Coordinates of C-alpha atoms in Angstrom, one line a residue:
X1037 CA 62.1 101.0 -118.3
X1038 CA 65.2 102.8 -116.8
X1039 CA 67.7 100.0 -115.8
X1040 CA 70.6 100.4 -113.5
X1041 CA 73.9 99.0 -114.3
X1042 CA 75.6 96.6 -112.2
X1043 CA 77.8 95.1 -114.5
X1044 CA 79.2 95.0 -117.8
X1045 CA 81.7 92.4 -120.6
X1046 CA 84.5 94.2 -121.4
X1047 CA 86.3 92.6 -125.0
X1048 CA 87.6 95.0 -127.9
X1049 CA 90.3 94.9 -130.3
X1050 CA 90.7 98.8 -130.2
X1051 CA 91.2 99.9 -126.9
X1052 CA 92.0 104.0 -128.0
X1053 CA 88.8 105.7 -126.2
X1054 CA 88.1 103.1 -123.8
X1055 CA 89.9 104.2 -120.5
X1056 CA 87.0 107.0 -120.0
X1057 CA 84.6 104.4 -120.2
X1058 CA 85.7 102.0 -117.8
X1059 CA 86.8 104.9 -114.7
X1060 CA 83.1 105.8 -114.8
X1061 CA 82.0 102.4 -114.8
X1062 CA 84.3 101.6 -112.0
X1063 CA 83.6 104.7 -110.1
X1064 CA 79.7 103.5 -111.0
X1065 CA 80.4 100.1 -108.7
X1066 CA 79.7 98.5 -111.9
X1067 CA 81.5 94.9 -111.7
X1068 CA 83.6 94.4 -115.0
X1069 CA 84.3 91.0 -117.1
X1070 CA 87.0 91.1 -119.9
X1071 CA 89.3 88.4 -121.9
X1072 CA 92.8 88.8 -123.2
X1073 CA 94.4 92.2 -123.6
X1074 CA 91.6 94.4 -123.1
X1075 CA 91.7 92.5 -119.4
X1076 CA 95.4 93.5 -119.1
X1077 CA 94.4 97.0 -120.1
X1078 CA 91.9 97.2 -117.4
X1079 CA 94.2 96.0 -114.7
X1080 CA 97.0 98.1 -115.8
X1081 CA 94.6 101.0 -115.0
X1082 CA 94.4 99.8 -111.5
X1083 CA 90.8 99.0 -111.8
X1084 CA 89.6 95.2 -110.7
X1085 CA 88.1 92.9 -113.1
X1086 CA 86.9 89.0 -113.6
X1087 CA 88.3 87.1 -116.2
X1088 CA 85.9 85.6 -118.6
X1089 CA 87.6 82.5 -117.8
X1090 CA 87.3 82.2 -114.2
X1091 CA 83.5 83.2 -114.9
X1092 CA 83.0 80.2 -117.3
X1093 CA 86.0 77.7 -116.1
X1094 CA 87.3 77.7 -119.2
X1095 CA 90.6 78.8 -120.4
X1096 CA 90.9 80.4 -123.8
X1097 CA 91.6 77.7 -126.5
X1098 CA 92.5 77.1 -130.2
X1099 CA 94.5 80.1 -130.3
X1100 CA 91.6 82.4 -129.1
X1101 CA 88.7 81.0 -131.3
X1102 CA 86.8 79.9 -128.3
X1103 CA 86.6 82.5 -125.4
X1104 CA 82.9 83.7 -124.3
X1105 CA 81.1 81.4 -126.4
X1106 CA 79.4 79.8 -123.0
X1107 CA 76.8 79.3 -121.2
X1108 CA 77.9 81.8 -118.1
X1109 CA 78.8 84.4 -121.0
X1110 CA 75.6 84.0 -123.8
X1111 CA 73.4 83.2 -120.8
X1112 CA 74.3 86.2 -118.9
X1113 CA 73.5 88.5 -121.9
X1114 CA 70.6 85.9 -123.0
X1115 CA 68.4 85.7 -120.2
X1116 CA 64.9 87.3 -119.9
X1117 CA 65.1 89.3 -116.4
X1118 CA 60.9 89.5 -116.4
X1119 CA 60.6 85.9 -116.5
X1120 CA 60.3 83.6 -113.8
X1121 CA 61.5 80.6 -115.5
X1122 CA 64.7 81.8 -117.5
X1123 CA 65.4 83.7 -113.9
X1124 CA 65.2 80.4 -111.9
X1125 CA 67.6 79.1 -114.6
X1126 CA 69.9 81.7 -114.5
X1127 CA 70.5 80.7 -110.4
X1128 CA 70.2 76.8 -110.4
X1129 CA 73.1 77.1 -113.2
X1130 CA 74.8 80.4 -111.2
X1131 CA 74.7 82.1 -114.3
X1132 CA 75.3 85.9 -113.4
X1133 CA 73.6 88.8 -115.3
X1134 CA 75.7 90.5 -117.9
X1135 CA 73.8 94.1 -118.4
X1136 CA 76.4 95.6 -120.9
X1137 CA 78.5 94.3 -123.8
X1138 CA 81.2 96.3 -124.2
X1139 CA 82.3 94.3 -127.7
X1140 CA 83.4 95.5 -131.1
X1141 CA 84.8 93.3 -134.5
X1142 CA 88.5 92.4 -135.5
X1143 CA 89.6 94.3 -138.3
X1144 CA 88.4 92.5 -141.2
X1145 CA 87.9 94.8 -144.0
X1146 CA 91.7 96.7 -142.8
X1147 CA 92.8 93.4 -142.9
X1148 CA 92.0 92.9 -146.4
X1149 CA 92.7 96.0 -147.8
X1150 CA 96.4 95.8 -146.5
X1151 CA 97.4 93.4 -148.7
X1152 CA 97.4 90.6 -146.0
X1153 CA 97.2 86.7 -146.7
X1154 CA 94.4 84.8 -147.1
X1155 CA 95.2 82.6 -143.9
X1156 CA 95.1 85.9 -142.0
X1157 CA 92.6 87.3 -143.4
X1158 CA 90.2 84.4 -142.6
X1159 CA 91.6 85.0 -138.6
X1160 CA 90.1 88.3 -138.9
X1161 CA 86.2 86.6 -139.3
X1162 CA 84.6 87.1 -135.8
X1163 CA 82.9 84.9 -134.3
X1164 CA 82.7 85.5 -130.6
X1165 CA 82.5 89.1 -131.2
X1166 CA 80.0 89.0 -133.5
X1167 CA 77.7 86.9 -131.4
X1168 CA 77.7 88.7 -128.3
X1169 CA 77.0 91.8 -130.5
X1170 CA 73.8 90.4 -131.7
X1171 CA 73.2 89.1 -128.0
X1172 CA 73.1 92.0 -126.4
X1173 CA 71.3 93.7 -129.4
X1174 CA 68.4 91.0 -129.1
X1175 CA 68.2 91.3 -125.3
X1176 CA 68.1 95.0 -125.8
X1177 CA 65.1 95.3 -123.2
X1178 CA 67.8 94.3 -120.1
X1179 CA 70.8 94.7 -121.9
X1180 CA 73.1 98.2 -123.3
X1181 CA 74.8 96.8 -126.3
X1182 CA 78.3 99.4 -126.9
X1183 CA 79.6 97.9 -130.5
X1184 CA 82.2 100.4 -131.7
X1185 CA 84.8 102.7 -130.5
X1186 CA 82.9 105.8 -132.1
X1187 CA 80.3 105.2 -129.1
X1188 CA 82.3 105.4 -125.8
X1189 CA 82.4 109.2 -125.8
X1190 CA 78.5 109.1 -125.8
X1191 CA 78.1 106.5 -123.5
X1192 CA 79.9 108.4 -121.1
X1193 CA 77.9 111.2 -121.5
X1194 CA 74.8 108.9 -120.9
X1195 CA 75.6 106.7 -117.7
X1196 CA 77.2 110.4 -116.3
X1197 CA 74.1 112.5 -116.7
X1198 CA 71.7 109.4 -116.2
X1199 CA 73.9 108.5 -112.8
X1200 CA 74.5 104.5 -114.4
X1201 CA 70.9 103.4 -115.6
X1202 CA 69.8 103.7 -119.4
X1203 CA 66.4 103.8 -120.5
X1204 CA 64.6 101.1 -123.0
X1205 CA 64.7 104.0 -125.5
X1206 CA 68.6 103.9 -125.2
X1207 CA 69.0 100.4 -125.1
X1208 CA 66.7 100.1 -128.6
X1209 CA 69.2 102.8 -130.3
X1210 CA 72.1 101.7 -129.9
X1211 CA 70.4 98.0 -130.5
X1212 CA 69.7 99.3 -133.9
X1213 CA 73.1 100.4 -134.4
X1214 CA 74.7 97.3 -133.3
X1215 CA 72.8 95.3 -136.2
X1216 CA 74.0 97.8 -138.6
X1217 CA 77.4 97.2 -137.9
X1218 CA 77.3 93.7 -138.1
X1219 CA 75.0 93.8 -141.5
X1220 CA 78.1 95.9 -142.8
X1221 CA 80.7 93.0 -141.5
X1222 CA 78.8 90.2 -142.8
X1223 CA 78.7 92.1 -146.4
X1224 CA 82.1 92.9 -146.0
X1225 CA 82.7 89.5 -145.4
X1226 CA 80.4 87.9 -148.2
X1227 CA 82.4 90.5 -150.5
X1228 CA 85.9 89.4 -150.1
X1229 CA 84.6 85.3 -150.6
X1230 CA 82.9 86.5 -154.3
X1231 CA 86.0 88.7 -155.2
X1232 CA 86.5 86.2 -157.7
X1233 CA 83.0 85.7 -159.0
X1234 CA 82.3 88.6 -160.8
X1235 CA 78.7 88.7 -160.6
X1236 CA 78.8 88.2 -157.2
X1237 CA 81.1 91.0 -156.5
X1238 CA 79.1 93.5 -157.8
X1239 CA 76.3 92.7 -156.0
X1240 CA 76.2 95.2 -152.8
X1241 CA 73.2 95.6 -151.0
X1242 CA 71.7 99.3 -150.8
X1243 CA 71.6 99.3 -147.0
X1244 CA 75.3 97.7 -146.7
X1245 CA 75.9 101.9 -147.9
X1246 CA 73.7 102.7 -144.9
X1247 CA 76.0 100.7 -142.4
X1248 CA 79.2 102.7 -143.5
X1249 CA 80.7 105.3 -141.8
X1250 CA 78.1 108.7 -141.3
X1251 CA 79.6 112.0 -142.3
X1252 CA 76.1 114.4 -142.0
X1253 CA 76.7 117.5 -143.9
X1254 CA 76.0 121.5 -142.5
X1255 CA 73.1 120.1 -145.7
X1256 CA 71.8 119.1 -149.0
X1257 CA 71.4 120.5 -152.4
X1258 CA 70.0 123.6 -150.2
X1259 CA 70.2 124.9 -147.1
X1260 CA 66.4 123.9 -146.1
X1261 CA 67.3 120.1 -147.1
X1262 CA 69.6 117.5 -144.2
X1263 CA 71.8 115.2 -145.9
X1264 CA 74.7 112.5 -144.6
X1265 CA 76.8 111.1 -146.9
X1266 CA 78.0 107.3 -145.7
X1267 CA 81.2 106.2 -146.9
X1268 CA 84.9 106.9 -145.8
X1269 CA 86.3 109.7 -147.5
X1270 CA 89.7 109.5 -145.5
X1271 CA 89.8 106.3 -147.9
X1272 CA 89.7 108.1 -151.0
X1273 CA 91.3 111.3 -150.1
X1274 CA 93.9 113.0 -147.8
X1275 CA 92.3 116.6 -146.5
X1276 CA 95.1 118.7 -146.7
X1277 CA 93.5 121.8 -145.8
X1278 CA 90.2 123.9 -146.0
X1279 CA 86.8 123.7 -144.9
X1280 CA 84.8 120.8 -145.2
X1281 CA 82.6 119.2 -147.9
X1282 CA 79.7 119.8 -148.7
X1283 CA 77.0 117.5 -150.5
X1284 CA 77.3 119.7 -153.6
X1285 CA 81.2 119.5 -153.5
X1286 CA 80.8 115.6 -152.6
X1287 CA 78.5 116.0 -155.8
X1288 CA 81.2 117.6 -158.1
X1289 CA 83.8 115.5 -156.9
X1290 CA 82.5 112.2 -157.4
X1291 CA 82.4 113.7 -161.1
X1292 CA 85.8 115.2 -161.6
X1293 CA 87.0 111.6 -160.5
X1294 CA 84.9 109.9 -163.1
X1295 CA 85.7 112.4 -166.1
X1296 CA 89.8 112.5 -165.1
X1297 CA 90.0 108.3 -164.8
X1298 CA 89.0 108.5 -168.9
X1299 CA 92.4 110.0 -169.3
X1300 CA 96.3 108.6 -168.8
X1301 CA 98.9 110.0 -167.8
X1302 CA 100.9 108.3 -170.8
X1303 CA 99.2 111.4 -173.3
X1304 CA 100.8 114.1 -170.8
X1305 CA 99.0 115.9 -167.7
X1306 CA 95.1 116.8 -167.9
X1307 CA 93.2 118.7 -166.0
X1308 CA 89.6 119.1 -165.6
X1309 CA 87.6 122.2 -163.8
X1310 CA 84.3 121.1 -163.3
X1311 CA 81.1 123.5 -162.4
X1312 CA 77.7 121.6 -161.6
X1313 CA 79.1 118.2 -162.6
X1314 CA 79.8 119.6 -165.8
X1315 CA 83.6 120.3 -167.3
X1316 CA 83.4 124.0 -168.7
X1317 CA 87.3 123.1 -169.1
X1318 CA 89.8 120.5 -169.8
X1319 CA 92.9 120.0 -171.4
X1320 CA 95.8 117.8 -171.9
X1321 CA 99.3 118.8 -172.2
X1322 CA 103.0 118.4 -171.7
X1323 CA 103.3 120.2 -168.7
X1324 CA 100.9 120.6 -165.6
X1325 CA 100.8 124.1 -165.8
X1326 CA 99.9 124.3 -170.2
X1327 CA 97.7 121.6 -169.0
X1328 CA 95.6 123.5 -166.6
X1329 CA 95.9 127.6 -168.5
X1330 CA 94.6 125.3 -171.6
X1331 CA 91.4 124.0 -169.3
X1332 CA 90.8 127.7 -167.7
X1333 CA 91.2 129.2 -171.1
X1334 CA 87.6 127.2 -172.3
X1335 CA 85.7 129.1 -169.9
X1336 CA 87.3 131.5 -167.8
X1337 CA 83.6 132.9 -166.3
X1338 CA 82.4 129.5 -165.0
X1339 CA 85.6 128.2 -164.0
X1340 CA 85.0 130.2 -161.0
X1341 CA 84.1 128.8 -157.5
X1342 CA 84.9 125.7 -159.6
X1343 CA 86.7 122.1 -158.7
X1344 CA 89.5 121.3 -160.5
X1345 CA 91.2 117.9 -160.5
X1346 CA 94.5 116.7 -162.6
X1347 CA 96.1 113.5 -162.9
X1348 CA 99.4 114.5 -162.0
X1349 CA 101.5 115.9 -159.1
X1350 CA 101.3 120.1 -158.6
X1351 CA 104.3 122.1 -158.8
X1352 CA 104.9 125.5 -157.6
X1353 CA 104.8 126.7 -161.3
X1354 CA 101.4 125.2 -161.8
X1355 CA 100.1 126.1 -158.0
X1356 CA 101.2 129.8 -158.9
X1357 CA 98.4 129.8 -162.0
X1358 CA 95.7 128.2 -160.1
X1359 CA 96.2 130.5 -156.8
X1360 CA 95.1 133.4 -158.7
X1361 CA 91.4 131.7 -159.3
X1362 CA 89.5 131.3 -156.7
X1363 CA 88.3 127.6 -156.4
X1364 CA 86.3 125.7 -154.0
X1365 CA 88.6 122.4 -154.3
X1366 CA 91.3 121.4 -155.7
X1367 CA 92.3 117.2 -156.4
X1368 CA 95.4 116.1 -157.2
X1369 CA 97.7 112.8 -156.4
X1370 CA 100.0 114.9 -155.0
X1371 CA 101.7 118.3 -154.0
X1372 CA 104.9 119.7 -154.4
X1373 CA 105.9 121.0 -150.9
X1374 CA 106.3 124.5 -151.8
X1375 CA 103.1 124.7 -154.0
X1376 CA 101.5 123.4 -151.3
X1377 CA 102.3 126.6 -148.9
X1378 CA 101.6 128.7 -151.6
X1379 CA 97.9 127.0 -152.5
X1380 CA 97.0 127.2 -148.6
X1381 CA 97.5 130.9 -148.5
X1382 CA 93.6 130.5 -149.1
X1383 CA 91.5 129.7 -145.6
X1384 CA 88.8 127.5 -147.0
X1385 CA 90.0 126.3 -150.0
X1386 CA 89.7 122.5 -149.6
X1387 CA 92.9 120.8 -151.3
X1388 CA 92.8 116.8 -151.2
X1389 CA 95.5 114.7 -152.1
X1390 CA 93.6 111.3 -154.2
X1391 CA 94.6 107.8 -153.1
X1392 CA 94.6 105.0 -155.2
X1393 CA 91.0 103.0 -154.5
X1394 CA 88.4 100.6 -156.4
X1395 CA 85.5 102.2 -156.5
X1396 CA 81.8 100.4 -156.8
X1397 CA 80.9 99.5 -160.4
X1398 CA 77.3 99.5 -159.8
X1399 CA 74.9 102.8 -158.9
X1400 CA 72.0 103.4 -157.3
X1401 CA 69.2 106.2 -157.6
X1402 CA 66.2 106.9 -155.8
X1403 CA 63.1 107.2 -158.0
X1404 CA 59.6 107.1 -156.8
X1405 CA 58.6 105.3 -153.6
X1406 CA 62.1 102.8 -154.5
X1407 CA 65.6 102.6 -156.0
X1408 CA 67.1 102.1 -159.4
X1409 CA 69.8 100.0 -159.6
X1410 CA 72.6 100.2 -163.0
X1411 CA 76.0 99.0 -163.5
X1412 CA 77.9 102.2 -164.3
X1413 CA 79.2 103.5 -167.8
X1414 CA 82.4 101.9 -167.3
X1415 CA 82.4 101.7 -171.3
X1416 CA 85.1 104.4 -173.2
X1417 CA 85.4 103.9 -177.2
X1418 CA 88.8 104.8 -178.6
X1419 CA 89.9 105.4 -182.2
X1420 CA 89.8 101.7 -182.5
X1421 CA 86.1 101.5 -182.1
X1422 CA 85.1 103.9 -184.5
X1423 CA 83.2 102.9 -187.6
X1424 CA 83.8 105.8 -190.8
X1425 CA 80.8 105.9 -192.4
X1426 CA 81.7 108.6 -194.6
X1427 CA 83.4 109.0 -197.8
X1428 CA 86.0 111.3 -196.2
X1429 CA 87.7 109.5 -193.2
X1430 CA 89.0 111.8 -190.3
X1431 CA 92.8 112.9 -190.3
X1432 CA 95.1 111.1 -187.4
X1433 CA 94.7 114.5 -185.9
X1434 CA 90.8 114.7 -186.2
X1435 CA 90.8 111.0 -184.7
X1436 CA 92.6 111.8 -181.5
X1437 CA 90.4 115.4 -181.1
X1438 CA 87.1 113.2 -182.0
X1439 CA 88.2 110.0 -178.9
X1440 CA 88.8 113.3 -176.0
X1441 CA 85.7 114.9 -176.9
X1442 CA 83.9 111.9 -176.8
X1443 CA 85.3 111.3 -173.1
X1444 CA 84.0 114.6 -172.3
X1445 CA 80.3 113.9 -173.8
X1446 CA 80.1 110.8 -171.8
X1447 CA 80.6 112.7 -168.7
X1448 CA 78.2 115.4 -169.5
X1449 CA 74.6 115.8 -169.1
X1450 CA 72.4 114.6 -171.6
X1451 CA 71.5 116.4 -173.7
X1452 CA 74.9 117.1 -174.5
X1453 CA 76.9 118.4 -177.5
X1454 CA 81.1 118.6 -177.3
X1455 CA 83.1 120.4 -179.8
X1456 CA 86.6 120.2 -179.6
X1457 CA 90.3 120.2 -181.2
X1458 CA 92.8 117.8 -180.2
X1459 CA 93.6 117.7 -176.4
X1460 CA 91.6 120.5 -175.3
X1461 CA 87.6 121.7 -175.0
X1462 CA 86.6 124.4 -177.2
X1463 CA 82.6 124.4 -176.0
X1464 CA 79.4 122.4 -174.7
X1465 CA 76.0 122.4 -174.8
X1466 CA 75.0 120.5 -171.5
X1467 CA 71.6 119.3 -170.1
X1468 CA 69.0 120.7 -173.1
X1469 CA 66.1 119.2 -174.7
X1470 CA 67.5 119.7 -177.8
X1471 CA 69.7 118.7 -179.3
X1472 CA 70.2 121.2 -181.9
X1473 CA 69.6 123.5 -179.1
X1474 CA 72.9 121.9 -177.1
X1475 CA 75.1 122.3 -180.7
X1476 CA 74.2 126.5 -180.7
X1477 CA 75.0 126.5 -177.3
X1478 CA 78.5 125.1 -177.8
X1479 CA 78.5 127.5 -180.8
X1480 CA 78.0 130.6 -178.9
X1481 CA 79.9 129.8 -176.0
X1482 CA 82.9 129.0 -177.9
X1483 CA 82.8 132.0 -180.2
X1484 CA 82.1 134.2 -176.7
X1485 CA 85.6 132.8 -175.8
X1486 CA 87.5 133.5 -178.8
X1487 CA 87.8 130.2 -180.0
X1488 CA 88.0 129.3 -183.9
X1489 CA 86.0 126.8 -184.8
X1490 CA 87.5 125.6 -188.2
X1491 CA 88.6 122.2 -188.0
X1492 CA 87.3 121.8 -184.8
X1493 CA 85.4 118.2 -184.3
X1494 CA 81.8 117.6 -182.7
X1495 CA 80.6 114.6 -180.4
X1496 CA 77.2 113.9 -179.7
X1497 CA 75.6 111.6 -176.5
X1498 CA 73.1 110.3 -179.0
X1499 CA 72.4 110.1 -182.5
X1500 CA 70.9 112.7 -184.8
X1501 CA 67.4 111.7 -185.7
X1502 CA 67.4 114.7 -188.6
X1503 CA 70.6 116.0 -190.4
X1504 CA 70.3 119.6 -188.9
X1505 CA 73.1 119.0 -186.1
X1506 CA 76.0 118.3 -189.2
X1507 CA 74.5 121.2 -191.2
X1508 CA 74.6 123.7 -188.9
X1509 CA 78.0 122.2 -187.2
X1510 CA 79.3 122.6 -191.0
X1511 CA 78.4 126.0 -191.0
X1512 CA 80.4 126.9 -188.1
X1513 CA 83.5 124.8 -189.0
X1514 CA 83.2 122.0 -188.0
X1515 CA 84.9 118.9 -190.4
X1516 CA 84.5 115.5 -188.3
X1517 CA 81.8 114.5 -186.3
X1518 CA 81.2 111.2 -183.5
X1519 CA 78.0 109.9 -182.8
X1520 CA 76.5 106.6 -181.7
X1521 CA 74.3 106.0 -184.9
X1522 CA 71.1 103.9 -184.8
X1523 CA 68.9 105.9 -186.2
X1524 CA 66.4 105.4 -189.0
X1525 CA 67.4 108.2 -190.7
X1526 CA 71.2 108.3 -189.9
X1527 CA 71.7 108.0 -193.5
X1528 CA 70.4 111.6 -194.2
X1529 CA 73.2 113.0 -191.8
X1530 CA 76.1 110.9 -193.7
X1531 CA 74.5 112.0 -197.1
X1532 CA 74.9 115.6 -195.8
X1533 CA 78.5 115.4 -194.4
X1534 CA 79.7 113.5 -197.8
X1535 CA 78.4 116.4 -200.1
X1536 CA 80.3 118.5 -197.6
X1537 CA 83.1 117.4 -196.8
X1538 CA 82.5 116.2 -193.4
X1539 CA 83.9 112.8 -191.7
X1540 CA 81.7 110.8 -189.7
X1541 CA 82.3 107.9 -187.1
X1542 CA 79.9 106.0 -185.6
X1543 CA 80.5 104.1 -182.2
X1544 CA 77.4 101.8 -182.0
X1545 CA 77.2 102.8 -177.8
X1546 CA 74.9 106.1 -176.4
X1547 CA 76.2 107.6 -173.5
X1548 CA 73.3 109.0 -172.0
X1549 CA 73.8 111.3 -168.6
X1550 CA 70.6 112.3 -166.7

């Protein structure tokens, strides 16, 4: 069903992109109906157009809460063109036929994350908009429904190369769009009334992700898989120069954010290199620059083609260390000017600069033939958590060592062994099936490094269902040890550290990672 356009409703809020749009609907004979200031921005392009109000005989009223809710609008958008009845109708009340909606939403979600009162914020609801949206989406079969800005490039396209007439096909697709977008609104809407009811706000619907803004990706995991990753990443993060993400770097990102909020900037500046979601460094320090040569020293090798995130501003000092490593990104709240220059020296290295924004507390995960839903592991124990359940209690230094490695572990996938000495990662053993088989791999790793294990401390994800993990961490050095506890035999593992000498805290909370 290829239809011919003869005319169209003209009513945005964001007029940047529009002039294109209506010259080729103009040049197309197309007769044009707008309200407000998108009609003062047709006619000061010279082109002719009929007021909304002259169409229904009504002015706008209550300060532009009642424009094209009428008859002459919703009917002209409404009406079934096939059908004899609803076309008589249409004449006897000289109702004229609307055959595109040019229409997209006041800013509602801008307006709430600027800060703006509630008064104003609840001016910002749509209502006209939003109804001629779903109008035109319903009546899809006679009507083209154009709903955001992001369109009006390939709308052009469309009515150019198919001379003014779209096909059902057309009309369906950007139909479907349409009710995405105003999905998203309503959510975003729902949202902002429940901000105070904290159940409620953490309650987002899993295709309310769908209806955000669609970045796709060159691809996936691998080059044979597609991917698109919806969300707004200028939200989160200034690009300040490189190439641009990939789903493995949107990946390893998302998990350098999540390790690097565990820590504050109160305890000095810490940076984090990450490779596979994993940190093979971090460290906290004074200075930026200790802070990040204390990360890179845990694992020089992996810390390649890395991403690297700190809490603190760059300086040319620190930008001068990390230019001679090649990195695939680089996250920081800010950059010193001149370390800046220096650190885009590199063509595709991506540097972003973070912004300061909530992100969800719940996650989802496809499984099977459906999706798992789970708040996230917003939970971090600290020194005032810990349980001794040794005879020997850590030293203040061992407690501090024993609260960063166990922000590490929680970050790390399961299985997952941490060793550690205060403010910096000595080793891991990430992602095995054992656990004992996750403490040699921290072992060797941090002996292939040069690091000295004596008085270092251990965490663990889980408990230790046999004693072997404090006997063998014993044997390399080890003297204090973290774990959840809980199980049946946890007393075999604290009988073992008290004949040697080991401290033990419990937390009483696993923080599995798969």
């Amino acid at each position: 069903m290829s239809l011919k356009i003869s005319s169209a409703l003209i009513s945005v809020y964001y007029k940047d992109g529009l002039e294109p749009l209506v010259r080729l609907l103009h040049e197309q004979n197309v007769r044009l109906y707008s309200t407000g200031g998108t009609q003062a921005f047709i006619e000061q392009l010279g082109i002719p157009v009929t007021a909304v109000e002259d169409l229904t005989g009504y002015p706008s009223i209550f300060g532009g809460r009642v424009k094209t809710l009428h008859p002459a609008v919703m009917g002209g958008i409404l009406y079934r063109r096939e059908l004899p009845e609803d076309l008589a109708q249409a004449e006897r009340h000289r109702i004229p036929p609307i055959d595109m909606a040019v229409v997209d939403l006041y800013p509602f979600e801008e307006t709430v994350a600027s800060g703006a009162s509630d008064e104003d914020i609840i001016e910002k609801i749509d209502i006209g908009g939003i109804s001629l949206i779903r109008a035109a989406a319903k009546n899809h079969k006679d009507v083209l429904i154009v709903s955001s800005r992001n369109q009006y490039a390939d709308v052009v396209n469309l009515l150019t190369n198919k001379n003014g007439a779209t096909d059902l096909s057309d009309r369906r697709q950007y139909a479907q769009e349409a009710f995405g977008i105003t999905s998203h609104y309503d959510t975003a809407i729902q949202a902002y009334f429940a901000k105070d009811d904290s159940q409620s706000a953490n309650e987002v619907a899993i295709t309310d992700f769908k209806n955000l803004p669609a970045n796709h990706l060159r691809y996936g995991e691998n080059p044979h898989q597609q991917a698109t990753f919806y969300g707004d990443l200028n939200a989160m993060f200034e690009k300040l120069h490189g190439k641009e993400l990939s789903y493995n770097n949107l990946v390893d990102v998302d998990a350098c954010v999540g390790l690097i909020d565990e820590f504050d900037t109160a305890a000095g500046t810490t940076f984090a290199i990450i490779k596979h979601t994993n940190a093979c460094g971090i460290a906290t320090a004074p200075t930026a620059k200790d802070a990040y040569l204390n990360a890179l020293a845990c694992d020089p090798v992996s810390a390649f083609g890395g991403v690297i995130i700190t809490n603190t501003p760059v300086d040319l000092a620190t930008a001068q260390e990390l230019n001679k490593l090649f990195m695939e990104i680089l996250i920081a709240p800010d950059f010193a000017p001149e370390a800046l220059d220096l650190l885009k020296s590199k063509k595709n290295r991506i540097l972003l600069k973070r912004k300061a924004v909530a992100l969800p507390t719940i996650m989802f995960k496809t499984v099977l033939n459906g999706v798992l839903e789970q708040d996230k592991d917003n939970q971090t124990e600290t020194t005032a958590q810990f349980k001794v359940v040794t005879t020997k209690a850590p030293s203040d230094a061992e407690m501090q060592a024993l609260e960063f490695a166990l922000k590490v572990c929680k970050h790390t996938k399961s299985n997952t062994i941490v060793l550690a000495k205060k403010d910096q990662l000595l080793a891991s053993g990430v992602g095995q099936t054992s656990r004992v088989d996750a403490l040699r791999q921290a072992i060797e790793k941090a002996g292939s490094f040069g690091f000295d294990l004596q008085g270092a401390v251990m965490a663990s994800d889980a408990f230790f269902p046999f004693p072997d993990c404090v006997e063998i961490a014993s044997q390399a050095g080890i003297t204090a040890v973290v774990q959840p506890g809980g199980s049946v035999r946890d007393q075999d593992s604290i009988d073992y550290c008290n004949e040697h000498e080991l401290a033990m805290v419990t937390t009483g909370v696993r923080h599995f990672k798969h």
